[in-house]
XYZ file of C-alpha atoms in Angstrom:
227
model
C 87.458 42.025 94.095
C 90.051 39.385 93.256
C 92.891 39.258 95.835
C 96.268 40.440 94.583
C 98.334 37.242 94.719
C 101.149 36.289 92.383
C 100.260 39.183 90.094
C 103.288 41.461 90.554
C 104.732 42.561 87.215
C 106.766 45.682 88.023
C 107.383 48.772 90.151
C 106.665 52.484 89.836
C 109.738 54.597 89.062
C 108.204 58.040 88.506
C 105.083 59.771 89.829
C 103.463 62.934 88.475
C 99.944 64.239 89.096
C 98.627 62.928 85.785
C 101.159 60.299 84.743
C 103.230 57.474 86.219
C 106.159 55.464 84.882
C 107.152 51.935 85.841
C 109.639 49.237 84.915
C 108.453 45.688 84.281
C 109.949 42.668 85.988
C 112.070 40.307 83.923
C 111.847 36.535 83.693
C 115.215 36.125 85.447
C 113.803 37.959 88.470
C 111.469 35.072 89.151
C 108.349 36.686 87.733
C 107.392 36.740 84.070
C 105.503 39.971 83.329
C 102.056 39.007 82.132
C 98.745 40.831 81.948
C 95.749 38.532 81.797
C 93.212 39.312 79.089
C 90.300 37.541 77.470
C 92.653 35.589 75.224
C 95.113 35.004 78.111
C 98.033 36.001 75.921
C 101.199 37.769 77.023
C 100.010 41.374 76.985
C 102.329 42.839 79.601
C 102.709 46.554 78.970
C 100.546 46.629 75.868
C 99.063 50.113 75.372
C 95.363 50.088 76.143
C 95.584 47.447 78.875
C 94.919 48.068 82.567
C 97.071 47.542 85.654
C 96.716 48.065 89.399
C 99.093 50.155 91.505
C 99.358 49.031 95.134
C 101.258 50.570 98.029
C 100.072 50.188 101.609
C 96.393 51.133 101.700
C 96.612 52.776 98.254
C 95.017 50.864 95.372
C 94.744 52.575 92.002
C 93.766 51.502 88.502
C 95.775 52.846 85.588
C 95.802 52.586 81.800
C 98.997 51.676 79.962
C 99.794 54.534 77.581
C 103.061 53.352 76.015
C 105.963 50.939 76.410
C 109.642 51.271 75.530
C 113.038 49.690 76.125
C 115.416 51.540 78.471
C 119.017 50.780 79.484
C 119.260 48.357 82.395
C 120.566 49.736 85.689
C 123.331 47.142 85.624
C 125.035 45.483 82.677
C 124.589 46.311 79.015
C 121.077 44.998 78.551
C 117.709 46.732 78.474
C 114.383 46.381 80.254
C 110.821 47.435 79.565
C 109.441 50.723 80.855
C 105.754 51.670 80.658
C 103.962 54.991 80.974
C 100.658 54.943 82.833
C 97.602 57.178 83.012
C 96.071 56.967 86.511
C 92.294 56.550 86.338
C 91.072 56.407 89.927
C 91.076 54.703 93.293
C 89.669 51.340 94.347
C 88.113 51.061 97.804
C 88.665 48.003 100.049
C 85.199 46.874 98.958
C 86.171 46.966 95.287
C 84.307 50.157 94.362
C 86.051 52.324 91.760
C 86.075 56.101 92.185
C 87.331 58.565 89.564
C 90.233 60.773 90.607
C 93.071 60.265 93.051
C 93.338 61.632 96.584
C 96.390 59.690 97.759
C 99.298 59.288 95.361
C 101.825 56.467 95.615
C 105.570 57.043 95.657
C 108.314 55.345 93.692
C 108.603 51.672 94.480
C 104.849 51.042 94.462
C 103.936 47.657 93.012
C 102.370 47.168 89.579
C 99.938 44.239 89.395
C 97.804 42.594 86.768
C 94.045 43.062 87.020
C 91.059 40.795 86.501
C 88.062 41.329 84.258
C 85.962 42.211 87.313
C 88.387 44.958 88.283
C 88.269 46.522 84.837
C 84.477 46.293 84.824
C 84.375 48.244 88.101
C 85.373 51.356 86.121
C 82.197 51.274 84.037
C 79.668 49.357 86.146
C 78.211 52.389 87.927
C 77.059 53.821 84.579
C 75.651 50.564 83.192
C 72.162 51.189 84.574
C 71.881 54.288 82.356
C 72.141 52.125 79.253
C 74.646 54.314 77.394
C 77.202 51.815 76.104
C 79.579 53.317 73.526
C 81.641 50.224 72.724
C 83.834 47.570 74.306
C 87.168 47.701 76.118
C 90.166 47.124 73.863
C 91.769 44.896 76.502
C 88.709 42.613 76.662
C 85.882 42.893 74.144
C 83.470 41.189 76.537
C 83.480 44.322 78.726
C 80.985 47.009 77.729
C 82.259 50.576 78.094
C 79.404 52.556 79.643
C 79.444 56.311 80.205
C 77.235 58.857 81.916
C 75.552 60.671 78.983
C 74.563 63.651 81.131
C 78.180 64.246 82.111
C 79.512 63.548 78.603
C 77.171 65.945 76.814
C 77.166 68.459 79.643
C 80.667 69.667 78.785
C 82.809 70.388 75.744
C 84.755 67.526 74.202
C 86.342 66.856 70.814
C 86.872 63.814 68.602
C 90.249 64.154 66.903
C 92.092 62.005 64.391
C 93.733 61.835 60.989
C 91.775 61.489 57.760
C 90.211 58.061 57.622
C 90.635 57.418 61.353
C 86.884 57.146 61.864
C 85.868 60.516 63.303
C 82.546 60.607 61.439
C 81.800 57.030 62.450
C 82.585 57.855 66.091
C 80.205 60.840 66.039
C 77.441 58.746 64.468
C 78.017 55.952 66.983
C 77.847 58.292 69.989
C 74.695 60.007 68.737
C 72.933 56.812 67.640
C 73.459 55.309 71.074
C 72.473 58.582 72.755
C 69.174 58.666 70.862
C 68.540 55.045 71.827
C 69.199 55.574 75.544
C 67.694 59.089 75.693
C 64.844 59.119 73.126
C 63.509 62.468 74.355
C 66.834 64.298 74.174
C 67.182 67.258 71.794
C 70.346 67.008 69.684
C 71.455 69.510 67.030
C 74.007 68.256 64.514
C 75.552 70.728 62.061
C 76.375 68.513 59.082
C 78.552 70.737 56.896
C 79.637 67.978 54.506
C 76.466 65.913 54.195
C 77.904 62.909 56.013
C 74.889 62.152 58.195
C 72.020 63.076 55.863
C 72.108 62.818 52.075
C 70.024 62.166 48.978
C 70.357 58.875 47.134
C 70.304 58.455 43.356
C 66.502 58.512 43.380
C 66.381 61.799 45.255
C 65.214 60.233 48.510
C 66.537 61.656 51.751
C 68.637 59.167 53.770
C 69.846 59.549 57.346
C 72.492 57.975 59.543
C 69.867 57.967 62.285
C 66.374 56.528 62.701
C 63.961 58.446 60.463
C 61.375 58.430 63.246
C 63.541 60.622 65.469
C 65.391 62.671 62.835
C 64.364 65.973 61.349
C 66.405 67.347 58.460
C 66.616 71.111 58.009
C 68.312 72.604 54.959
C 70.728 75.354 55.957
C 69.144 77.600 53.322
C 65.836 77.373 55.172
C 67.348 78.104 58.557
C 66.817 81.572 59.980
C 69.330 82.575 62.629
C 68.778 85.779 64.633
C 71.555 88.314 64.303
C 72.289 88.288 68.037
C 73.072 84.576 67.851
C 75.791 85.043 65.241
């Protein structure tokens, strides 16, 4: 993993079990806050980017949730404050592990991260072939998940009208069928978004016809005990 040199951009000011807060360094402090990305633009504190939290033998990766201006501790100016979502720990060998066993305290350093460090979050799932998209901070990084864990528990896709909920569902299932061709998936399509008839009366699907079976709800018999 890339050594942490000349990458300090701020310090932790608040620690909770599921959220941290930090203030970013200012240019007049000798360090210009900067988070390196694929385009190498000034992305310091941008929501969706990643940072490292370092204190002693503690090394964590966190996701920037939000950024705001707060009153400066001295003078009448302001400075940037970011809220962070801790993701997991990084071992001395550069291996990422979900969850946190040792929490930092206030004063811990906030550092920029490299592409390799961000990739460490997803690399252990890459062999399973379930890539659901790319990282917003760097679109050259594939976001890979464990499909068994994802579909083995309840989760929801939420958003306003037009946000892309239906597209997200189709994307997750299309990629699941591709990586797990023998999986059995039941999709209750109440609004005809994933299977429909075209103007010629032909049945169309959002998924490969070879692996899709359409069942009309009127032909479906459900036992009373299942209701």
